[in-house]
Amino acid sequence: MRKIALLAFIFALSLSALTASSKYLWSTGRTIELVANKIDYKDNILAVANNNVVYIYKTFGVSSFTLKSSYILEEEVLDIEVLSTGDVGIAINSISTIYTENDSVDTVGRDIEIEIFNGNDIDQEGSNLYVANQDKGLTIYNLGNNGVEDIVSNYRKEWGLNSIEPQWPLLYTANKHGVATVNLSNLKKPMPFGNNYDVFSTSKVAYCNDYLFAVSSRTLNILDVSIPGKLKKFTSEVFPYNIHDIKVKDNEVFVILGDGGFVIYHIDENKEIYQTDSYDDGTFIEDIAFIGDYILVVRRNQDIKIVGYN
C-alpha cells in the first residue's frame, strides 16, 4: 500500500511539473556567425563580448542583426550589460578605460557607446547601476541623467563581492564565504542587513520569486528569502559539472553548466520548484540571452545558436 501511495505521489509531482510550464526547447537551425563568451540583450540592443572585443548590434527580433559598433579593450570583459541610457556597460578587472574602435569589421549607422567600470559583475535596477568588485565591494552609480560618473556611494567589504542581485530595497551578494544581504533603503549609505549565510565560496547569485539561487562550485543552494534579512535554506542540488552561470527570465531559472549544457527550473504560483527542460548540444555553454520566445546560446569557440523556447 505504501508503494502504491509513493508511486501516486511521484506521478502527481511529475504531472505538476509537466503542467507548471508548457514551453519546450526546439532547434531553429539558425546561428549568429560570431564567437563570444558574454552576451546581453535589452530594448533591441544586443551586446556581445569575445574576451576583450565587444560587438553591439541593433536588432529586430531574431530576424535582423545590424552591427552598430565594435570595440577592442586592453582587458578581458568580465560582464556586459545593456543600459537604459542606450549605452553598454562593461566590467573589467582594471581601472584603465582605454579602448579603440575595431576597424576590422563593418558597422552601419550611428555608433552605440560603451561605458567601462572596474569590477566583475554589473547590474542595473531602475536608474541605479550596481558594480561589484571581488576585491573591494560595491559601487553604486546613478544613470538618471546619463551621468555614469555620478557615484552615489560605496560599500566596502573585506570579503569582496563576486556577484550581486539588486531587489530594492535590498541587494543580495555572493562573497568568499557565502551569501549576504545589503540594505539599500538609504542609497548613500548601504548597510549590512541580517547575517551572512555561510556556505562554500559563492560565485554567483540570482533571484526569482522569493528564492535566491547561490552557486558554490557544483552545488546550487536555493535559499528562501521571503522574510527580509533572513536567509533560510530551502534545498540544494549537486550537479556533475561546475555551474558556470545562472540567468532568470520571468518565473524560470536557467542554470548554465558549461560542458553539461543548461537546465531550466520553473517556479509556480505555489512557489514549488520544478525542473522542466534541459539543453545540451555537446558544446561548452558560456552564456545565454533572451529575445522574446528565443534563447541565444553562446557556445565556447562556436557560433551563437538560436534556440526556440515557447
PDB file of C-alpha atoms in Angstrom:
ATOM      1  CA  MET A   1       0.000   0.000   0.000  1.00  0.00           C
ATOM      2  CA  ARG A   2       2.846   2.366   0.849  1.00  0.00           C
ATOM      3  CA  LYS A   3       4.477   1.631  -2.519  1.00  0.00           C
ATOM      4  CA  ILE A   4       1.248   2.478  -4.361  1.00  0.00           C
ATOM      5  CA  ALA A   5       0.910   5.727  -2.404  1.00  0.00           C
ATOM      6  CA  LEU A   6       4.527   6.640  -3.166  1.00  0.00           C
ATOM      7  CA  LEU A   7       4.044   5.971  -6.879  1.00  0.00           C
ATOM      8  CA  ALA A   8       0.891   8.087  -6.846  1.00  0.00           C
ATOM      9  CA  PHE A   9       2.813  10.926  -5.186  1.00  0.00           C
ATOM     10  CA  ILE A  10       5.628  10.742  -7.754  1.00  0.00           C
ATOM     11  CA  PHE A  11       3.065  10.693 -10.579  1.00  0.00           C
ATOM     12  CA  ALA A  12       1.309  13.750  -9.136  1.00  0.00           C
ATOM     13  CA  LEU A  13       4.625  15.571  -8.753  1.00  0.00           C
ATOM     14  CA  SER A  14       5.590  14.757 -12.345  1.00  0.00           C
ATOM     15  CA  LEU A  15       2.171  15.900 -13.576  1.00  0.00           C
ATOM     16  CA  SER A  16       2.547  19.173 -11.665  1.00  0.00           C
ATOM     17  CA  ALA A  17       5.984  19.705 -13.189  1.00  0.00           C
ATOM     18  CA  LEU A  18       4.594  18.988 -16.659  1.00  0.00           C
ATOM     19  CA  THR A  19       1.725  21.447 -16.278  1.00  0.00           C
ATOM     20  CA  ALA A  20       3.852  24.064 -14.499  1.00  0.00           C
ATOM     21  CA  SER A  21       5.386  25.126 -17.798  1.00  0.00           C
ATOM     22  CA  SER A  22       4.108  24.132 -21.216  1.00  0.00           C
ATOM     23  CA  LYS A  23       7.093  25.639 -23.045  1.00  0.00           C
ATOM     24  CA  TYR A  24       9.644  23.479 -24.839  1.00  0.00           C
ATOM     25  CA  LEU A  25      13.073  23.970 -26.366  1.00  0.00           C
ATOM     26  CA  TRP A  26      13.329  23.448 -30.118  1.00  0.00           C
ATOM     27  CA  SER A  27      16.007  23.979 -32.747  1.00  0.00           C
ATOM     28  CA  THR A  28      15.535  26.826 -35.217  1.00  0.00           C
ATOM     29  CA  GLY A  29      18.505  25.711 -37.286  1.00  0.00           C
ATOM     30  CA  ARG A  30      19.796  29.300 -37.170  1.00  0.00           C
ATOM     31  CA  THR A  31      23.021  30.744 -35.818  1.00  0.00           C
ATOM     32  CA  ILE A  32      24.817  34.068 -35.493  1.00  0.00           C
ATOM     33  CA  GLU A  33      28.256  33.740 -37.052  1.00  0.00           C
ATOM     34  CA  LEU A  34      30.163  35.114 -34.100  1.00  0.00           C
ATOM     35  CA  VAL A  35      32.366  33.591 -31.391  1.00  0.00           C
ATOM     36  CA  ALA A  36      31.706  35.019 -27.923  1.00  0.00           C
ATOM     37  CA  ASN A  37      31.705  34.317 -24.195  1.00  0.00           C
ATOM     38  CA  LYS A  38      29.423  37.070 -22.776  1.00  0.00           C
ATOM     39  CA  ILE A  39      26.054  38.308 -24.023  1.00  0.00           C
ATOM     40  CA  ASP A  40      23.186  40.616 -23.009  1.00  0.00           C
ATOM     41  CA  TYR A  41      20.043  41.855 -24.724  1.00  0.00           C
ATOM     42  CA  LYS A  42      17.662  44.679 -23.889  1.00  0.00           C
ATOM     43  CA  ASP A  43      15.496  47.167 -25.815  1.00  0.00           C
ATOM     44  CA  ASN A  44      16.530  45.901 -29.269  1.00  0.00           C
ATOM     45  CA  ILE A  45      20.234  46.134 -28.455  1.00  0.00           C
ATOM     46  CA  LEU A  46      22.372  43.002 -28.417  1.00  0.00           C
ATOM     47  CA  ALA A  47      25.784  43.289 -26.743  1.00  0.00           C
ATOM     48  CA  VAL A  48      28.307  40.502 -27.179  1.00  0.00           C
ATOM     49  CA  ALA A  49      31.858  40.151 -25.854  1.00  0.00           C
ATOM     50  CA  ASN A  50      34.595  37.800 -27.021  1.00  0.00           C
ATOM     51  CA  ASN A  51      37.295  38.115 -24.364  1.00  0.00           C
ATOM     52  CA  ASN A  52      38.428  41.746 -24.919  1.00  0.00           C
ATOM     53  CA  VAL A  53      36.416  42.516 -28.087  1.00  0.00           C
ATOM     54  CA  VAL A  54      32.868  43.910 -27.895  1.00  0.00           C
ATOM     55  CA  TYR A  55      30.236  43.793 -30.654  1.00  0.00           C
ATOM     56  CA  ILE A  56      26.991  45.769 -30.389  1.00  0.00           C
ATOM     57  CA  TYR A  57      24.005  45.083 -32.644  1.00  0.00           C
ATOM     58  CA  LYS A  58      20.686  46.775 -33.265  1.00  0.00           C
ATOM     59  CA  THR A  59      18.105  44.034 -33.659  1.00  0.00           C
ATOM     60  CA  PHE A  60      14.654  43.366 -34.998  1.00  0.00           C
ATOM     61  CA  GLY A  61      13.673  40.246 -33.077  1.00  0.00           C
ATOM     62  CA  VAL A  62      15.840  37.363 -34.234  1.00  0.00           C
ATOM     63  CA  SER A  63      15.257  38.140 -37.895  1.00  0.00           C
ATOM     64  CA  SER A  64      17.727  41.008 -38.254  1.00  0.00           C
ATOM     65  CA  PHE A  65      21.042  41.866 -36.599  1.00  0.00           C
ATOM     66  CA  THR A  66      22.803  45.081 -37.689  1.00  0.00           C
ATOM     67  CA  LEU A  67      26.304  45.676 -36.317  1.00  0.00           C
ATOM     68  CA  LYS A  68      26.427  49.247 -34.975  1.00  0.00           C
ATOM     69  CA  SER A  69      29.689  49.309 -33.015  1.00  0.00           C
ATOM     70  CA  SER A  70      32.703  47.218 -32.129  1.00  0.00           C
ATOM     71  CA  TYR A  71      35.497  47.967 -29.680  1.00  0.00           C
ATOM     72  CA  ILE A  72      38.781  46.424 -28.572  1.00  0.00           C
ATOM     73  CA  LEU A  73      39.703  46.776 -24.892  1.00  0.00           C
ATOM     74  CA  GLU A  74      43.016  46.247 -23.146  1.00  0.00           C
ATOM     75  CA  GLU A  75      41.399  43.898 -20.609  1.00  0.00           C
ATOM     76  CA  GLU A  76      39.063  40.910 -20.818  1.00  0.00           C
ATOM     77  CA  VAL A  77      35.373  41.703 -20.413  1.00  0.00           C
ATOM     78  CA  LEU A  78      34.087  40.087 -17.201  1.00  0.00           C
ATOM     79  CA  ASP A  79      30.464  41.206 -17.519  1.00  0.00           C
ATOM     80  CA  ILE A  80      28.337  43.097 -20.034  1.00  0.00           C
ATOM     81  CA  GLU A  81      25.027  44.903 -19.549  1.00  0.00           C
ATOM     82  CA  VAL A  82      22.834  46.905 -21.925  1.00  0.00           C
ATOM     83  CA  LEU A  83      21.981  50.092 -20.017  1.00  0.00           C
ATOM     84  CA  SER A  84      18.768  52.121 -20.009  1.00  0.00           C
ATOM     85  CA  THR A  85      20.788  55.061 -21.377  1.00  0.00           C
ATOM     86  CA  GLY A  86      21.216  53.195 -24.659  1.00  0.00           C
ATOM     87  CA  ASP A  87      24.910  52.601 -23.965  1.00  0.00           C
ATOM     88  CA  VAL A  88      26.508  49.305 -22.991  1.00  0.00           C
ATOM     89  CA  GLY A  89      28.177  48.818 -19.601  1.00  0.00           C
ATOM     90  CA  ILE A  90      31.401  46.799 -19.457  1.00  0.00           C
ATOM     91  CA  ALA A  91      33.055  45.384 -16.325  1.00  0.00           C
ATOM     92  CA  ILE A  92      36.818  44.757 -16.395  1.00  0.00           C
ATOM     93  CA  ASN A  93      39.392  43.971 -13.728  1.00  0.00           C
ATOM     94  CA  SER A  94      41.271  47.225 -14.145  1.00  0.00           C
ATOM     95  CA  ILE A  95      40.927  50.957 -13.542  1.00  0.00           C
ATOM     96  CA  SER A  96      42.064  51.503 -17.136  1.00  0.00           C
ATOM     97  CA  THR A  97      39.388  52.692 -19.555  1.00  0.00           C
ATOM     98  CA  ILE A  98      41.482  52.536 -22.705  1.00  0.00           C
ATOM     99  CA  TYR A  99      39.764  51.102 -25.771  1.00  0.00           C
ATOM    100  CA  THR A 100      39.815  51.569 -29.529  1.00  0.00           C
ATOM    101  CA  GLU A 101      37.269  51.129 -32.285  1.00  0.00           C
ATOM    102  CA  ASN A 102      37.503  47.807 -34.083  1.00  0.00           C
ATOM    103  CA  ASP A 103      38.286  48.763 -37.680  1.00  0.00           C
ATOM    104  CA  SER A 104      38.393  45.165 -38.877  1.00  0.00           C
ATOM    105  CA  VAL A 105      34.576  44.952 -39.086  1.00  0.00           C
ATOM    106  CA  ASP A 106      31.971  46.996 -40.951  1.00  0.00           C
ATOM    107  CA  THR A 107      29.453  48.909 -38.844  1.00  0.00           C
ATOM    108  CA  VAL A 108      26.296  50.638 -40.034  1.00  0.00           C
ATOM    109  CA  GLY A 109      24.881  53.963 -38.857  1.00  0.00           C
ATOM    110  CA  ARG A 110      25.417  55.713 -35.558  1.00  0.00           C
ATOM    111  CA  ASP A 111      27.716  54.015 -33.074  1.00  0.00           C
ATOM    112  CA  ILE A 112      26.454  52.759 -29.703  1.00  0.00           C
ATOM    113  CA  GLU A 113      28.914  53.761 -26.989  1.00  0.00           C
ATOM    114  CA  ILE A 114      30.345  51.702 -24.137  1.00  0.00           C
ATOM    115  CA  GLU A 115      30.955  52.690 -20.510  1.00  0.00           C
ATOM    116  CA  ILE A 116      33.713  50.856 -18.641  1.00  0.00           C
ATOM    117  CA  PHE A 117      33.676  50.034 -14.913  1.00  0.00           C
ATOM    118  CA  ASN A 118      36.232  48.427 -12.607  1.00  0.00           C
ATOM    119  CA  GLY A 119      34.524  45.285 -11.363  1.00  0.00           C
ATOM    120  CA  ASN A 120      33.470  41.748 -12.162  1.00  0.00           C
ATOM    121  CA  ASP A 121      29.652  41.965 -12.123  1.00  0.00           C
ATOM    122  CA  ILE A 122      27.293  44.806 -13.090  1.00  0.00           C
ATOM    123  CA  ASP A 123      23.534  45.029 -12.789  1.00  0.00           C
ATOM    124  CA  GLN A 124      21.087  47.878 -13.367  1.00  0.00           C
ATOM    125  CA  GLU A 125      17.841  48.345 -11.471  1.00  0.00           C
ATOM    126  CA  GLY A 126      15.799  51.456 -12.172  1.00  0.00           C
ATOM    127  CA  SER A 127      18.149  54.392 -12.648  1.00  0.00           C
ATOM    128  CA  ASN A 128      20.864  52.842 -10.476  1.00  0.00           C
ATOM    129  CA  LEU A 129      23.795  50.798 -11.693  1.00  0.00           C
ATOM    130  CA  TYR A 130      25.487  48.430  -9.217  1.00  0.00           C
ATOM    131  CA  VAL A 131      29.087  47.363  -9.803  1.00  0.00           C
ATOM    132  CA  ALA A 132      30.576  44.521  -7.749  1.00  0.00           C
ATOM    133  CA  ASN A 133      34.309  44.151  -7.228  1.00  0.00           C
ATOM    134  CA  GLN A 134      35.670  40.832  -5.961  1.00  0.00           C
ATOM    135  CA  ASP A 135      38.407  42.619  -4.002  1.00  0.00           C
ATOM    136  CA  LYS A 136      36.764  45.821  -2.789  1.00  0.00           C
ATOM    137  CA  GLY A 137      32.990  45.615  -2.629  1.00  0.00           C
ATOM    138  CA  LEU A 138      30.171  47.624  -4.213  1.00  0.00           C
ATOM    139  CA  THR A 139      29.921  50.925  -6.068  1.00  0.00           C
ATOM    140  CA  ILE A 140      26.535  52.463  -6.881  1.00  0.00           C
ATOM    141  CA  TYR A 141      26.114  54.845  -9.830  1.00  0.00           C
ATOM    142  CA  ASN A 142      23.084  56.895 -10.803  1.00  0.00           C
ATOM    143  CA  LEU A 143      22.188  56.886 -14.511  1.00  0.00           C
ATOM    144  CA  GLY A 144      19.190  59.174 -14.234  1.00  0.00           C
ATOM    145  CA  ASN A 145      20.867  61.980 -16.182  1.00  0.00           C
ATOM    146  CA  ASN A 146      23.041  59.737 -18.351  1.00  0.00           C
ATOM    147  CA  GLY A 147      25.836  60.540 -15.912  1.00  0.00           C
ATOM    148  CA  VAL A 148      27.613  57.252 -15.381  1.00  0.00           C
ATOM    149  CA  GLU A 149      30.328  59.072 -13.443  1.00  0.00           C
ATOM    150  CA  ASP A 150      27.778  60.124 -10.825  1.00  0.00           C
ATOM    151  CA  ILE A 151      28.801  57.884  -7.924  1.00  0.00           C
ATOM    152  CA  VAL A 152      26.093  57.631  -5.272  1.00  0.00           C
ATOM    153  CA  SER A 153      28.016  55.594  -2.703  1.00  0.00           C
ATOM    154  CA  ASN A 154      30.455  52.784  -1.992  1.00  0.00           C
ATOM    155  CA  TYR A 155      30.007  49.713   0.173  1.00  0.00           C
ATOM    156  CA  ARG A 156      33.312  48.224   1.264  1.00  0.00           C
ATOM    157  CA  LYS A 157      33.520  44.610   2.379  1.00  0.00           C
ATOM    158  CA  GLU A 158      36.690  42.807   3.369  1.00  0.00           C
ATOM    159  CA  TRP A 159      35.379  39.628   1.705  1.00  0.00           C
ATOM    160  CA  GLY A 160      34.747  41.382  -1.591  1.00  0.00           C
ATOM    161  CA  LEU A 161      31.727  40.718  -3.806  1.00  0.00           C
ATOM    162  CA  ASN A 162      31.712  38.087  -6.540  1.00  0.00           C
ATOM    163  CA  SER A 163      28.148  38.653  -7.715  1.00  0.00           C
ATOM    164  CA  ILE A 164      25.202  40.928  -6.966  1.00  0.00           C
ATOM    165  CA  GLU A 165      21.420  40.742  -7.331  1.00  0.00           C
ATOM    166  CA  PRO A 166      19.567  44.021  -6.573  1.00  0.00           C
ATOM    167  CA  GLN A 167      15.973  43.711  -5.393  1.00  0.00           C
ATOM    168  CA  TRP A 168      15.345  47.143  -3.926  1.00  0.00           C
ATOM    169  CA  PRO A 169      15.350  47.961  -1.033  1.00  0.00           C
ATOM    170  CA  LEU A 170      17.716  45.003  -0.657  1.00  0.00           C
ATOM    171  CA  LEU A 171      20.714  43.734  -2.572  1.00  0.00           C
ATOM    172  CA  TYR A 172      21.864  40.112  -2.376  1.00  0.00           C
ATOM    173  CA  THR A 173      25.559  39.429  -2.723  1.00  0.00           C
ATOM    174  CA  ALA A 174      27.884  36.473  -3.193  1.00  0.00           C
ATOM    175  CA  ASN A 175      31.186  36.578  -1.342  1.00  0.00           C
ATOM    176  CA  LYS A 176      34.140  34.398  -0.388  1.00  0.00           C
ATOM    177  CA  HIS A 177      32.209  32.835   2.500  1.00  0.00           C
ATOM    178  CA  GLY A 178      28.661  32.579   1.183  1.00  0.00           C
ATOM    179  CA  VAL A 179      25.752  34.983   0.727  1.00  0.00           C
ATOM    180  CA  ALA A 180      24.902  38.286   2.390  1.00  0.00           C
ATOM    181  CA  THR A 181      22.177  40.940   2.224  1.00  0.00           C
ATOM    182  CA  VAL A 182      22.699  44.701   1.950  1.00  0.00           C
ATOM    183  CA  ASN A 183      20.065  47.293   2.894  1.00  0.00           C
ATOM    184  CA  LEU A 184      19.735  49.919   0.138  1.00  0.00           C
ATOM    185  CA  SER A 185      16.949  51.978   1.734  1.00  0.00           C
ATOM    186  CA  ASN A 186      19.456  54.825   2.007  1.00  0.00           C
ATOM    187  CA  LEU A 187      21.448  54.541  -1.207  1.00  0.00           C
ATOM    188  CA  LYS A 188      24.022  56.991   0.066  1.00  0.00           C
ATOM    189  CA  LYS A 189      24.783  54.701   2.997  1.00  0.00           C
ATOM    190  CA  PRO A 190      24.287  50.977   2.231  1.00  0.00           C
ATOM    191  CA  MET A 191      24.294  48.841   5.363  1.00  0.00           C
ATOM    192  CA  PRO A 192      24.644  45.087   6.049  1.00  0.00           C
ATOM    193  CA  PHE A 193      21.273  43.502   6.767  1.00  0.00           C
ATOM    194  CA  GLY A 194      20.941  40.264   8.712  1.00  0.00           C
ATOM    195  CA  ASN A 195      23.672  37.660   8.952  1.00  0.00           C
ATOM    196  CA  ASN A 196      25.972  36.200   6.330  1.00  0.00           C
ATOM    197  CA  TYR A 197      24.735  32.793   5.172  1.00  0.00           C
ATOM    198  CA  ASP A 198      27.909  30.720   5.294  1.00  0.00           C
ATOM    199  CA  VAL A 199      28.382  28.115   2.590  1.00  0.00           C
ATOM    200  CA  PHE A 200      31.380  27.403   0.413  1.00  0.00           C
ATOM    201  CA  SER A 201      32.747  30.359  -1.564  1.00  0.00           C
ATOM    202  CA  THR A 202      29.843  31.608  -3.676  1.00  0.00           C
ATOM    203  CA  SER A 203      30.492  32.748  -7.232  1.00  0.00           C
ATOM    204  CA  LYS A 204      27.013  33.734  -8.418  1.00  0.00           C
ATOM    205  CA  VAL A 205      23.595  34.692  -7.066  1.00  0.00           C
ATOM    206  CA  ALA A 206      20.273  35.083  -8.862  1.00  0.00           C
ATOM    207  CA  TYR A 207      16.808  35.977  -7.541  1.00  0.00           C
ATOM    208  CA  CYS A 208      13.423  34.627  -8.601  1.00  0.00           C
ATOM    209  CA  ASN A 209      10.082  34.752  -6.726  1.00  0.00           C
ATOM    210  CA  ASP A 210      11.366  34.930  -3.130  1.00  0.00           C
ATOM    211  CA  TYR A 211      14.141  32.411  -3.807  1.00  0.00           C
ATOM    212  CA  LEU A 212      17.842  33.143  -4.045  1.00  0.00           C
ATOM    213  CA  PHE A 213      19.917  30.750  -6.139  1.00  0.00           C
ATOM    214  CA  ALA A 214      23.527  30.699  -4.936  1.00  0.00           C
ATOM    215  CA  VAL A 215      26.306  28.876  -6.782  1.00  0.00           C
ATOM    216  CA  SER A 216      29.163  27.144  -4.970  1.00  0.00           C
ATOM    217  CA  SER A 217      31.213  25.169  -7.483  1.00  0.00           C
ATOM    218  CA  ARG A 218      28.941  22.210  -8.449  1.00  0.00           C
ATOM    219  CA  THR A 219      26.333  22.963  -5.783  1.00  0.00           C
ATOM    220  CA  LEU A 220      23.220  25.046  -6.319  1.00  0.00           C
ATOM    221  CA  ASN A 221      21.980  26.353  -2.974  1.00  0.00           C
ATOM    222  CA  ILE A 222      18.358  27.524  -3.051  1.00  0.00           C
ATOM    223  CA  LEU A 223      17.540  29.922  -0.206  1.00  0.00           C
ATOM    224  CA  ASP A 224      14.137  31.180   0.867  1.00  0.00           C
ATOM    225  CA  VAL A 225      14.379  34.977   1.194  1.00  0.00           C
ATOM    226  CA  SER A 226      10.657  35.704   1.630  1.00  0.00           C
ATOM    227  CA  ILE A 227      11.402  37.205   5.057  1.00  0.00           C
ATOM    228  CA  PRO A 228      13.677  40.261   4.538  1.00  0.00           C
ATOM    229  CA  GLY A 229      17.077  39.849   6.128  1.00  0.00           C
ATOM    230  CA  LYS A 230      16.559  36.170   6.919  1.00  0.00           C
ATOM    231  CA  LEU A 231      18.267  33.704   4.596  1.00  0.00           C
ATOM    232  CA  LYS A 232      16.784  30.248   5.068  1.00  0.00           C
ATOM    233  CA  LYS A 233      17.953  27.168   3.194  1.00  0.00           C
ATOM    234  CA  PHE A 234      15.193  25.635   1.097  1.00  0.00           C
ATOM    235  CA  THR A 235      17.147  22.914  -0.685  1.00  0.00           C
ATOM    236  CA  SER A 236      20.338  22.266  -2.625  1.00  0.00           C
ATOM    237  CA  GLU A 237      21.346  20.252  -5.652  1.00  0.00           C
ATOM    238  CA  VAL A 238      24.741  18.947  -6.720  1.00  0.00           C
ATOM    239  CA  PHE A 239      25.491  18.705 -10.446  1.00  0.00           C
ATOM    240  CA  PRO A 240      28.151  16.606 -12.199  1.00  0.00           C
ATOM    241  CA  TYR A 241      29.598  19.825 -13.673  1.00  0.00           C
ATOM    242  CA  ASN A 242      30.667  23.154 -12.208  1.00  0.00           C
ATOM    243  CA  ILE A 243      27.866  25.688 -12.514  1.00  0.00           C
ATOM    244  CA  HIS A 244      29.062  28.337 -14.948  1.00  0.00           C
ATOM    245  CA  ASP A 245      26.308  30.930 -14.544  1.00  0.00           C
ATOM    246  CA  ILE A 246      22.599  31.488 -13.802  1.00  0.00           C
ATOM    247  CA  LYS A 247      20.079  33.529 -15.789  1.00  0.00           C
ATOM    248  CA  VAL A 248      16.475  34.338 -14.847  1.00  0.00           C
ATOM    249  CA  LYS A 249      13.535  35.126 -17.110  1.00  0.00           C
ATOM    250  CA  ASP A 250      10.068  35.625 -15.641  1.00  0.00           C
ATOM    251  CA  ASN A 251       9.338  32.566 -13.429  1.00  0.00           C
ATOM    252  CA  GLU A 252      12.167  30.439 -14.767  1.00  0.00           C
ATOM    253  CA  VAL A 253      15.761  29.927 -13.735  1.00  0.00           C
ATOM    254  CA  PHE A 254      18.348  28.756 -16.267  1.00  0.00           C
ATOM    255  CA  VAL A 255      21.332  27.005 -14.668  1.00  0.00           C
ATOM    256  CA  ILE A 256      24.270  27.042 -17.097  1.00  0.00           C
ATOM    257  CA  LEU A 257      26.521  24.023 -16.610  1.00  0.00           C
ATOM    258  CA  GLY A 258      29.238  24.656 -19.189  1.00  0.00           C
ATOM    259  CA  ASP A 259      30.055  21.187 -20.510  1.00  0.00           C
ATOM    260  CA  GLY A 260      26.641  19.998 -19.284  1.00  0.00           C
ATOM    261  CA  GLY A 261      24.560  22.491 -21.267  1.00  0.00           C
ATOM    262  CA  PHE A 262      21.843  24.127 -19.154  1.00  0.00           C
ATOM    263  CA  VAL A 263      18.776  23.072 -17.180  1.00  0.00           C
ATOM    264  CA  ILE A 264      15.567  25.043 -16.635  1.00  0.00           C
ATOM    265  CA  TYR A 265      13.631  25.349 -13.380  1.00  0.00           C
ATOM    266  CA  HIS A 266      10.099  26.737 -13.154  1.00  0.00           C
ATOM    267  CA  ILE A 267       8.616  28.310 -10.020  1.00  0.00           C
ATOM    268  CA  ASP A 268       4.822  28.033  -9.986  1.00  0.00           C
ATOM    269  CA  GLU A 269       2.191  30.158  -8.238  1.00  0.00           C
ATOM    270  CA  ASN A 270       2.544  27.996  -5.104  1.00  0.00           C
ATOM    271  CA  LYS A 271       6.325  28.608  -5.108  1.00  0.00           C
ATOM    272  CA  GLU A 272       7.035  24.981  -5.936  1.00  0.00           C
ATOM    273  CA  ILE A 273      10.207  24.485  -7.984  1.00  0.00           C
ATOM    274  CA  TYR A 274      10.324  22.010 -10.881  1.00  0.00           C
ATOM    275  CA  GLN A 275      12.908  21.155 -13.499  1.00  0.00           C
ATOM    276  CA  THR A 276      11.042  21.448 -16.797  1.00  0.00           C
ATOM    277  CA  ASP A 277      13.604  21.047 -19.576  1.00  0.00           C
ATOM    278  CA  SER A 278      17.302  20.861 -20.389  1.00  0.00           C
ATOM    279  CA  TYR A 279      19.629  21.613 -23.292  1.00  0.00           C
ATOM    280  CA  ASP A 280      22.945  20.026 -24.242  1.00  0.00           C
ATOM    281  CA  ASP A 281      24.359  20.044 -27.766  1.00  0.00           C
ATOM    282  CA  GLY A 282      27.765  18.686 -26.748  1.00  0.00           C
ATOM    283  CA  THR A 283      29.489  22.092 -26.665  1.00  0.00           C
ATOM    284  CA  PHE A 284      30.550  24.220 -23.700  1.00  0.00           C
ATOM    285  CA  ILE A 285      27.787  26.750 -22.958  1.00  0.00           C
ATOM    286  CA  GLU A 286      29.266  30.104 -21.892  1.00  0.00           C
ATOM    287  CA  ASP A 287      26.186  32.301 -21.585  1.00  0.00           C
ATOM    288  CA  ILE A 288      22.628  32.827 -22.818  1.00  0.00           C
ATOM    289  CA  ALA A 289      20.343  35.769 -23.616  1.00  0.00           C
ATOM    290  CA  PHE A 290      16.623  36.000 -24.289  1.00  0.00           C
ATOM    291  CA  ILE A 291      14.866  37.662 -27.222  1.00  0.00           C
ATOM    292  CA  GLY A 292      11.128  37.085 -26.983  1.00  0.00           C
ATOM    293  CA  ASP A 293      10.484  33.358 -27.392  1.00  0.00           C
ATOM    294  CA  TYR A 294      14.090  32.634 -28.341  1.00  0.00           C
ATOM    295  CA  ILE A 295      17.313  31.895 -26.482  1.00  0.00           C
ATOM    296  CA  LEU A 296      20.675  32.947 -27.865  1.00  0.00           C
ATOM    297  CA  VAL A 297      23.084  30.224 -26.760  1.00  0.00           C
ATOM    298  CA  VAL A 298      26.734  31.296 -26.563  1.00  0.00           C
ATOM    299  CA  ARG A 299      28.964  28.278 -27.147  1.00  0.00           C
ATOM    300  CA  ARG A 300      32.720  28.212 -26.488  1.00  0.00           C
ATOM    301  CA  ASN A 301      34.709  28.585 -29.718  1.00  0.00           C
ATOM    302  CA  GLN A 302      31.493  28.086 -31.704  1.00  0.00           C
ATOM    303  CA  ASP A 303      28.917  30.366 -33.300  1.00  0.00           C
ATOM    304  CA  ILE A 304      25.900  31.582 -31.318  1.00  0.00           C
ATOM    305  CA  LYS A 305      22.930  29.241 -31.658  1.00  0.00           C
ATOM    306  CA  ILE A 306      19.333  30.490 -31.807  1.00  0.00           C
ATOM    307  CA  VAL A 307      17.030  28.108 -29.912  1.00  0.00           C
ATOM    308  CA  GLY A 308      13.252  28.465 -29.706  1.00  0.00           C
ATOM    309  CA  TYR A 309      11.550  28.258 -26.317  1.00  0.00           C
ATOM    310  CA  ASN A 310       7.775  28.517 -26.348  1.00  0.00           C
TER     311      ASN A 310
END
